[in-house]
Amino acid sequence: LAKTTQPISMDSYEGQEVNITCSHNNIATNDYITWYQQFPSQGPRFIIQGYKTKVTNEVASLFIPADRKSSTLSLPRVSLSDTAVYYCLVGALIYNQGGKLIFGQGTELSVKP
Amino acid sequence: ETGVTQSPTHLIKTRGQQVTLRCSSQSGHNTVSWYQQALGQGPQFIFQYYREEENGRGNFPPRFSGLQFPNYSSELNVNALELDDSALYLCASSRPGQEYGYTFGSGTRLTVV
């Protein structure tokens, strides 16, 4: 599975848009890009997944350039409750990868008032 | 309400002891995975069970073992506990054909002293 690189930490203020970029230079053709959010002492929670171009849901947007070597998670108008660790994962759809999700260290997002 | 319940939430054990952690998945989720998350790190894949058989394993020694039951519950057993086994243990489940978004429980915080 492709290795990912993302910033260790980011700071933001309430109401701002936050963009977290993930680098995955060795992404394979059948790999998808998935982002999870994790609050302290809780399990990760699925946010969004995409293969190419742009995906948007009620929580976030995911931008993937044509070469797919990076991706950007965009959180619009963050609030204090968005303070969490965000993980970028790259791999095949879960029913094709034997269950193995490879998490990096993630990006610790701190939203301030 | 995540649909995946883990018990106990916290546990303290002595080095050398054995521990059993439990997970109850959502109905229909016949795939369950277990992860270990050390403080400040991303979750690490331990193993996965599908239809009550192990079908994937990470880089963990044999003293980490598991069981999956027909009622969508599962167990993680760790023998001969070591201090480094102190971590948050997460259970994640998925249903047949699910493309993305494992459902994680809130975890069991194990402390080995």
PDB file of C-alpha atoms in Angstrom:
ATOM      1  CA  LEU A   1       0.000   0.000   0.000  1.00  0.00           C
ATOM      2  CA  ALA A   2       1.222   3.497  -0.844  1.00  0.00           C
ATOM      3  CA  LYS A   3       2.897   5.502   1.883  1.00  0.00           C
ATOM      4  CA  THR A   4       1.426   8.888   2.693  1.00  0.00           C
ATOM      5  CA  THR A   5       2.991  12.067   3.993  1.00  0.00           C
ATOM      6  CA  GLN A   6       0.995  14.818   5.666  1.00  0.00           C
ATOM      7  CA  PRO A   7       1.798  17.694   8.037  1.00  0.00           C
ATOM      8  CA  ILE A   8       2.121  16.707  11.673  1.00  0.00           C
ATOM      9  CA  SER A   9       0.010  19.588  12.900  1.00  0.00           C
ATOM     10  CA  MET A  10      -2.006  22.607  11.771  1.00  0.00           C
ATOM     11  CA  ASP A  11      -3.653  25.498  13.555  1.00  0.00           C
ATOM     12  CA  SER A  12      -6.752  27.353  12.456  1.00  0.00           C
ATOM     13  CA  TYR A  13      -9.450  29.661  13.775  1.00  0.00           C
ATOM     14  CA  GLU A  14     -13.158  29.164  13.898  1.00  0.00           C
ATOM     15  CA  GLY A  15     -14.919  30.010  10.667  1.00  0.00           C
ATOM     16  CA  GLN A  16     -11.860  29.538   8.471  1.00  0.00           C
ATOM     17  CA  GLU A  17     -11.472  27.013   5.684  1.00  0.00           C
ATOM     18  CA  VAL A  18      -8.811  24.416   6.408  1.00  0.00           C
ATOM     19  CA  ASN A  19      -6.945  22.531   3.712  1.00  0.00           C
ATOM     20  CA  ILE A  20      -4.831  19.519   4.648  1.00  0.00           C
ATOM     21  CA  THR A  21      -2.640  18.157   1.896  1.00  0.00           C
ATOM     22  CA  CYS A  22      -1.450  14.583   1.708  1.00  0.00           C
ATOM     23  CA  SER A  23       1.356  13.335  -0.528  1.00  0.00           C
ATOM     24  CA  HIS A  24       1.210   9.818  -1.958  1.00  0.00           C
ATOM     25  CA  ASN A  25       3.757   9.610  -4.749  1.00  0.00           C
ATOM     26  CA  ASN A  26       3.559   5.823  -5.148  1.00  0.00           C
ATOM     27  CA  ILE A  27      -0.203   5.522  -5.465  1.00  0.00           C
ATOM     28  CA  ALA A  28      -1.283   2.545  -7.565  1.00  0.00           C
ATOM     29  CA  THR A  29      -3.852   2.565 -10.349  1.00  0.00           C
ATOM     30  CA  ASN A  30      -6.506   0.802  -8.280  1.00  0.00           C
ATOM     31  CA  ASP A  31      -5.874   2.794  -5.099  1.00  0.00           C
ATOM     32  CA  TYR A  32      -8.457   5.109  -3.604  1.00  0.00           C
ATOM     33  CA  ILE A  33      -7.781   7.987  -1.229  1.00  0.00           C
ATOM     34  CA  THR A  34      -9.657   7.972   2.051  1.00  0.00           C
ATOM     35  CA  TRP A  35      -9.669  10.378   4.970  1.00  0.00           C
ATOM     36  CA  TYR A  36     -10.560   9.549   8.543  1.00  0.00           C
ATOM     37  CA  GLN A  37     -11.078  11.838  11.540  1.00  0.00           C
ATOM     38  CA  GLN A  38     -10.229  10.805  15.074  1.00  0.00           C
ATOM     39  CA  PHE A  39     -11.093  12.492  18.353  1.00  0.00           C
ATOM     40  CA  PRO A  40      -9.172  11.639  21.547  1.00  0.00           C
ATOM     41  CA  SER A  41     -10.093   8.256  23.016  1.00  0.00           C
ATOM     42  CA  GLN A  42     -12.398   7.441  20.097  1.00  0.00           C
ATOM     43  CA  GLY A  43     -12.021   5.320  17.015  1.00  0.00           C
ATOM     44  CA  PRO A  44     -11.384   6.886  13.605  1.00  0.00           C
ATOM     45  CA  ARG A  45     -14.441   8.031  11.695  1.00  0.00           C
ATOM     46  CA  PHE A  46     -14.698   7.905   7.906  1.00  0.00           C
ATOM     47  CA  ILE A  47     -14.926  11.371   6.346  1.00  0.00           C
ATOM     48  CA  ILE A  48     -14.587  11.070   2.604  1.00  0.00           C
ATOM     49  CA  GLN A  49     -13.143   8.943  -0.176  1.00  0.00           C
ATOM     50  CA  GLY A  50     -12.242   9.641  -3.773  1.00  0.00           C
ATOM     51  CA  TYR A  51     -10.380   8.361  -6.805  1.00  0.00           C
ATOM     52  CA  LYS A  52      -9.827  11.450  -8.929  1.00  0.00           C
ATOM     53  CA  THR A  53     -10.939  15.083  -9.447  1.00  0.00           C
ATOM     54  CA  LYS A  54     -13.245  16.370  -6.727  1.00  0.00           C
ATOM     55  CA  VAL A  55     -15.582  14.726  -4.268  1.00  0.00           C
ATOM     56  CA  THR A  56     -17.852  16.638  -1.920  1.00  0.00           C
ATOM     57  CA  ASN A  57     -20.133  15.528   0.859  1.00  0.00           C
ATOM     58  CA  GLU A  58     -21.879  17.257   3.733  1.00  0.00           C
ATOM     59  CA  VAL A  59     -18.711  17.303   5.809  1.00  0.00           C
ATOM     60  CA  ALA A  60     -15.783  17.987   3.491  1.00  0.00           C
ATOM     61  CA  SER A  61     -14.397  18.170  -0.020  1.00  0.00           C
ATOM     62  CA  LEU A  62     -11.557  16.152  -1.439  1.00  0.00           C
ATOM     63  CA  PHE A  63      -9.473  17.493  -4.294  1.00  0.00           C
ATOM     64  CA  ILE A  64      -7.312  15.083  -6.289  1.00  0.00           C
ATOM     65  CA  PRO A  65      -5.142  16.361  -9.166  1.00  0.00           C
ATOM     66  CA  ALA A  66      -4.821  14.459 -12.412  1.00  0.00           C
ATOM     67  CA  ASP A  67      -1.548  12.746 -11.445  1.00  0.00           C
ATOM     68  CA  ARG A  68      -3.129  11.568  -8.144  1.00  0.00           C
ATOM     69  CA  LYS A  69       0.201  11.953  -6.338  1.00  0.00           C
ATOM     70  CA  SER A  70      -1.383  14.185  -3.753  1.00  0.00           C
ATOM     71  CA  SER A  71      -4.783  15.068  -2.381  1.00  0.00           C
ATOM     72  CA  THR A  72      -6.252  17.876  -0.321  1.00  0.00           C
ATOM     73  CA  LEU A  73      -8.945  17.560   2.300  1.00  0.00           C
ATOM     74  CA  SER A  74     -10.898  20.778   2.605  1.00  0.00           C
ATOM     75  CA  LEU A  75     -12.967  21.527   5.701  1.00  0.00           C
ATOM     76  CA  PRO A  76     -15.190  24.575   5.198  1.00  0.00           C
ATOM     77  CA  ARG A  77     -15.771  26.989   8.069  1.00  0.00           C
ATOM     78  CA  VAL A  78     -14.247  24.897  10.854  1.00  0.00           C
ATOM     79  CA  SER A  79     -15.517  25.023  14.398  1.00  0.00           C
ATOM     80  CA  LEU A  80     -13.928  24.078  17.709  1.00  0.00           C
ATOM     81  CA  SER A  81     -15.455  20.619  17.375  1.00  0.00           C
ATOM     82  CA  ASP A  82     -13.331  19.965  14.288  1.00  0.00           C
ATOM     83  CA  THR A  83     -10.242  19.798  16.487  1.00  0.00           C
ATOM     84  CA  ALA A  84      -9.032  16.263  15.857  1.00  0.00           C
ATOM     85  CA  VAL A  85      -6.417  14.158  14.106  1.00  0.00           C
ATOM     86  CA  TYR A  86      -6.996  13.661  10.383  1.00  0.00           C
ATOM     87  CA  TYR A  87      -5.564  10.628   8.608  1.00  0.00           C
ATOM     88  CA  CYS A  88      -4.995  10.239   4.897  1.00  0.00           C
ATOM     89  CA  LEU A  89      -5.004   6.626   3.684  1.00  0.00           C
ATOM     90  CA  VAL A  90      -4.340   5.199   0.254  1.00  0.00           C
ATOM     91  CA  GLY A  91      -5.351   1.711  -0.796  1.00  0.00           C
ATOM     92  CA  ALA A  92      -7.776  -0.470  -2.697  1.00  0.00           C
ATOM     93  CA  LEU A  93     -11.444  -0.537  -1.853  1.00  0.00           C
ATOM     94  CA  ILE A  94     -11.777  -2.235   1.507  1.00  0.00           C
ATOM     95  CA  TYR A  95     -13.297  -5.445   0.225  1.00  0.00           C
ATOM     96  CA  ASN A  96     -10.240  -5.899  -1.995  1.00  0.00           C
ATOM     97  CA  GLN A  97      -7.472  -5.205   0.481  1.00  0.00           C
ATOM     98  CA  GLY A  98      -7.906  -7.855   3.135  1.00  0.00           C
ATOM     99  CA  GLY A  99      -8.977  -5.406   5.752  1.00  0.00           C
ATOM    100  CA  LYS A 100      -5.637  -3.763   6.173  1.00  0.00           C
ATOM    101  CA  LEU A 101      -5.768  -0.004   6.541  1.00  0.00           C
ATOM    102  CA  ILE A 102      -2.375   1.647   6.856  1.00  0.00           C
ATOM    103  CA  PHE A 103      -2.500   4.757   8.983  1.00  0.00           C
ATOM    104  CA  GLY A 104       0.333   7.272   9.150  1.00  0.00           C
ATOM    105  CA  GLN A 105       0.815   9.687  12.013  1.00  0.00           C
ATOM    106  CA  GLY A 106      -1.961  11.934  10.806  1.00  0.00           C
ATOM    107  CA  THR A 107      -2.384  15.691  11.019  1.00  0.00           C
ATOM    108  CA  GLU A 108      -3.380  17.123  14.360  1.00  0.00           C
ATOM    109  CA  LEU A 109      -5.711  20.027  13.631  1.00  0.00           C
ATOM    110  CA  SER A 110      -6.241  22.554  16.385  1.00  0.00           C
ATOM    111  CA  VAL A 111      -9.089  25.028  15.921  1.00  0.00           C
ATOM    112  CA  LYS A 112      -8.963  28.085  18.140  1.00  0.00           C
ATOM    113  CA  PRO A 113     -11.740  30.542  19.007  1.00  0.00           C
TER     114      PRO A 113
ATOM    115  CA  GLU B   1     -23.806   5.778  18.291  1.00  0.00           C
ATOM    116  CA  THR B   2     -21.218   4.085  16.095  1.00  0.00           C
ATOM    117  CA  GLY B   3     -22.837   0.649  15.949  1.00  0.00           C
ATOM    118  CA  VAL B   4     -19.615  -1.010  17.121  1.00  0.00           C
ATOM    119  CA  THR B   5     -19.345  -1.510  20.863  1.00  0.00           C
ATOM    120  CA  GLN B   6     -16.163  -2.412  22.697  1.00  0.00           C
ATOM    121  CA  SER B   7     -15.693  -3.547  26.262  1.00  0.00           C
ATOM    122  CA  PRO B   8     -14.249  -2.776  28.655  1.00  0.00           C
ATOM    123  CA  THR B   9     -13.449   0.874  27.985  1.00  0.00           C
ATOM    124  CA  HIS B  10     -10.437   0.841  30.284  1.00  0.00           C
ATOM    125  CA  LEU B  11      -8.353  -1.951  31.713  1.00  0.00           C
ATOM    126  CA  ILE B  12      -5.210  -2.238  33.837  1.00  0.00           C
ATOM    127  CA  LYS B  13      -3.198  -5.443  33.744  1.00  0.00           C
ATOM    128  CA  THR B  14       0.112  -6.613  35.135  1.00  0.00           C
ATOM    129  CA  ARG B  15       3.001  -7.647  32.919  1.00  0.00           C
ATOM    130  CA  GLY B  16       2.808 -11.351  32.101  1.00  0.00           C
ATOM    131  CA  GLN B  17      -0.957 -11.576  32.483  1.00  0.00           C
ATOM    132  CA  GLN B  18      -3.454 -12.398  29.776  1.00  0.00           C
ATOM    133  CA  VAL B  19      -6.286 -10.140  28.589  1.00  0.00           C
ATOM    134  CA  THR B  20      -9.424 -10.535  26.499  1.00  0.00           C
ATOM    135  CA  LEU B  21     -11.005  -7.551  24.800  1.00  0.00           C
ATOM    136  CA  ARG B  22     -14.462  -7.733  23.282  1.00  0.00           C
ATOM    137  CA  CYS B  23     -16.189  -6.164  20.327  1.00  0.00           C
ATOM    138  CA  SER B  24     -19.791  -6.271  19.191  1.00  0.00           C
ATOM    139  CA  SER B  25     -20.293  -5.316  15.563  1.00  0.00           C
ATOM    140  CA  GLN B  26     -23.375  -4.164  13.676  1.00  0.00           C
ATOM    141  CA  SER B  27     -25.699  -6.858  12.399  1.00  0.00           C
ATOM    142  CA  GLY B  28     -24.574  -8.024   8.981  1.00  0.00           C
ATOM    143  CA  HIS B  29     -21.001  -6.852   9.445  1.00  0.00           C
ATOM    144  CA  ASN B  30     -19.229 -10.150   8.932  1.00  0.00           C
ATOM    145  CA  THR B  31     -15.740  -8.675   8.657  1.00  0.00           C
ATOM    146  CA  VAL B  32     -13.965  -7.429  11.760  1.00  0.00           C
ATOM    147  CA  SER B  33     -10.488  -6.011  12.131  1.00  0.00           C
ATOM    148  CA  TRP B  34      -8.472  -5.141  15.199  1.00  0.00           C
ATOM    149  CA  TYR B  35      -5.992  -2.288  15.509  1.00  0.00           C
ATOM    150  CA  GLN B  36      -3.503  -1.201  18.154  1.00  0.00           C
ATOM    151  CA  GLN B  37      -2.931   2.498  18.634  1.00  0.00           C
ATOM    152  CA  ALA B  38      -0.046   3.659  20.783  1.00  0.00           C
ATOM    153  CA  LEU B  39      -0.150   7.161  22.196  1.00  0.00           C
ATOM    154  CA  GLY B  40       0.555   9.742  19.509  1.00  0.00           C
ATOM    155  CA  GLN B  41       0.610   7.189  16.694  1.00  0.00           C
ATOM    156  CA  GLY B  42      -1.832   6.075  14.053  1.00  0.00           C
ATOM    157  CA  PRO B  43      -3.645   2.750  14.449  1.00  0.00           C
ATOM    158  CA  GLN B  44      -1.656  -0.353  13.463  1.00  0.00           C
ATOM    159  CA  PHE B  45      -3.411  -3.335  11.872  1.00  0.00           C
ATOM    160  CA  ILE B  46      -3.318  -6.481  14.023  1.00  0.00           C
ATOM    161  CA  PHE B  47      -5.540  -8.918  12.109  1.00  0.00           C
ATOM    162  CA  GLN B  48      -8.863  -9.365  10.399  1.00  0.00           C
ATOM    163  CA  TYR B  49     -11.543 -12.029  10.687  1.00  0.00           C
ATOM    164  CA  TYR B  50     -14.071 -12.904   8.000  1.00  0.00           C
ATOM    165  CA  ARG B  51     -16.789 -15.462   8.636  1.00  0.00           C
ATOM    166  CA  GLU B  52     -15.036 -16.585  11.825  1.00  0.00           C
ATOM    167  CA  GLU B  53     -11.663 -17.208  10.205  1.00  0.00           C
ATOM    168  CA  GLU B  54      -8.532 -15.080  10.284  1.00  0.00           C
ATOM    169  CA  ASN B  55      -7.823 -13.819   6.755  1.00  0.00           C
ATOM    170  CA  GLY B  56      -5.173 -11.178   7.235  1.00  0.00           C
ATOM    171  CA  ARG B  57      -2.549 -10.365   9.833  1.00  0.00           C
ATOM    172  CA  GLY B  58      -0.217  -7.494  10.528  1.00  0.00           C
ATOM    173  CA  ASN B  59       3.226  -7.573  12.106  1.00  0.00           C
ATOM    174  CA  PHE B  60       2.147  -8.813  15.529  1.00  0.00           C
ATOM    175  CA  PRO B  61       3.429 -11.914  17.374  1.00  0.00           C
ATOM    176  CA  PRO B  62       1.315 -15.050  17.880  1.00  0.00           C
ATOM    177  CA  ARG B  63       0.501 -14.061  21.462  1.00  0.00           C
ATOM    178  CA  PHE B  64      -2.042 -11.753  19.831  1.00  0.00           C
ATOM    179  CA  SER B  65      -4.959 -13.948  18.804  1.00  0.00           C
ATOM    180  CA  GLY B  66      -8.617 -13.530  18.092  1.00  0.00           C
ATOM    181  CA  LEU B  67     -11.987 -15.105  17.672  1.00  0.00           C
ATOM    182  CA  GLN B  68     -15.071 -14.121  15.732  1.00  0.00           C
ATOM    183  CA  PHE B  69     -18.498 -15.489  16.577  1.00  0.00           C
ATOM    184  CA  PRO B  70     -21.634 -16.006  14.443  1.00  0.00           C
ATOM    185  CA  ASN B  71     -23.459 -13.230  16.305  1.00  0.00           C
ATOM    186  CA  TYR B  72     -21.055 -10.586  14.907  1.00  0.00           C
ATOM    187  CA  SER B  73     -19.095 -10.339  18.142  1.00  0.00           C
ATOM    188  CA  SER B  74     -15.362 -10.886  18.363  1.00  0.00           C
ATOM    189  CA  GLU B  75     -12.505 -11.079  20.840  1.00  0.00           C
ATOM    190  CA  LEU B  76      -8.890 -10.025  20.905  1.00  0.00           C
ATOM    191  CA  ASN B  77      -6.716 -12.064  23.246  1.00  0.00           C
ATOM    192  CA  VAL B  78      -3.233 -11.063  24.280  1.00  0.00           C
ATOM    193  CA  ASN B  79      -1.057 -13.450  26.248  1.00  0.00           C
ATOM    194  CA  ALA B  80       2.067 -12.717  28.273  1.00  0.00           C
ATOM    195  CA  LEU B  81       1.408  -8.990  28.375  1.00  0.00           C
ATOM    196  CA  GLU B  82       4.353  -6.646  27.962  1.00  0.00           C
ATOM    197  CA  LEU B  83       4.626  -3.010  28.970  1.00  0.00           C
ATOM    198  CA  ASP B  84       4.668  -2.017  25.271  1.00  0.00           C
ATOM    199  CA  ASP B  85       1.233  -3.563  24.835  1.00  0.00           C
ATOM    200  CA  SER B  86      -0.202  -0.523  26.603  1.00  0.00           C
ATOM    201  CA  ALA B  87      -2.344   1.139  23.942  1.00  0.00           C
ATOM    202  CA  LEU B  88      -5.833   1.843  22.663  1.00  0.00           C
ATOM    203  CA  TYR B  89      -7.215  -1.261  20.980  1.00  0.00           C
ATOM    204  CA  LEU B  90      -9.754  -0.584  18.256  1.00  0.00           C
ATOM    205  CA  CYS B  91     -12.228  -2.864  16.588  1.00  0.00           C
ATOM    206  CA  ALA B  92     -13.543  -2.050  13.110  1.00  0.00           C
ATOM    207  CA  SER B  93     -16.207  -3.797  11.091  1.00  0.00           C
ATOM    208  CA  SER B  94     -17.644  -3.781   7.598  1.00  0.00           C
ATOM    209  CA  ARG B  95     -20.491  -5.444   5.739  1.00  0.00           C
ATOM    210  CA  PRO B  96     -20.333  -7.484   2.542  1.00  0.00           C
ATOM    211  CA  GLY B  97     -19.747  -5.340  -0.516  1.00  0.00           C
ATOM    212  CA  GLN B  98     -18.965  -2.234   1.476  1.00  0.00           C
ATOM    213  CA  GLU B  99     -16.593  -0.145  -0.584  1.00  0.00           C
ATOM    214  CA  TYR B 100     -15.285   2.242   2.023  1.00  0.00           C
ATOM    215  CA  GLY B 101     -15.613   3.519   5.545  1.00  0.00           C
ATOM    216  CA  TYR B 102     -14.941   0.909   8.157  1.00  0.00           C
ATOM    217  CA  THR B 103     -16.993   1.507  11.310  1.00  0.00           C
ATOM    218  CA  PHE B 104     -14.718   1.765  14.316  1.00  0.00           C
ATOM    219  CA  GLY B 105     -15.582   1.326  17.972  1.00  0.00           C
ATOM    220  CA  SER B 106     -14.368   3.731  20.632  1.00  0.00           C
ATOM    221  CA  GLY B 107     -11.705   1.302  21.752  1.00  0.00           C
ATOM    222  CA  THR B 108     -10.377  -0.248  24.918  1.00  0.00           C
ATOM    223  CA  ARG B 109      -7.579   1.574  26.697  1.00  0.00           C
ATOM    224  CA  LEU B 110      -5.207  -1.096  28.022  1.00  0.00           C
ATOM    225  CA  THR B 111      -2.526  -0.175  30.512  1.00  0.00           C
ATOM    226  CA  VAL B 112       0.104  -2.762  31.407  1.00  0.00           C
ATOM    227  CA  VAL B 113       2.030  -2.102  34.612  1.00  0.00           C
TER     228      VAL B 113
END
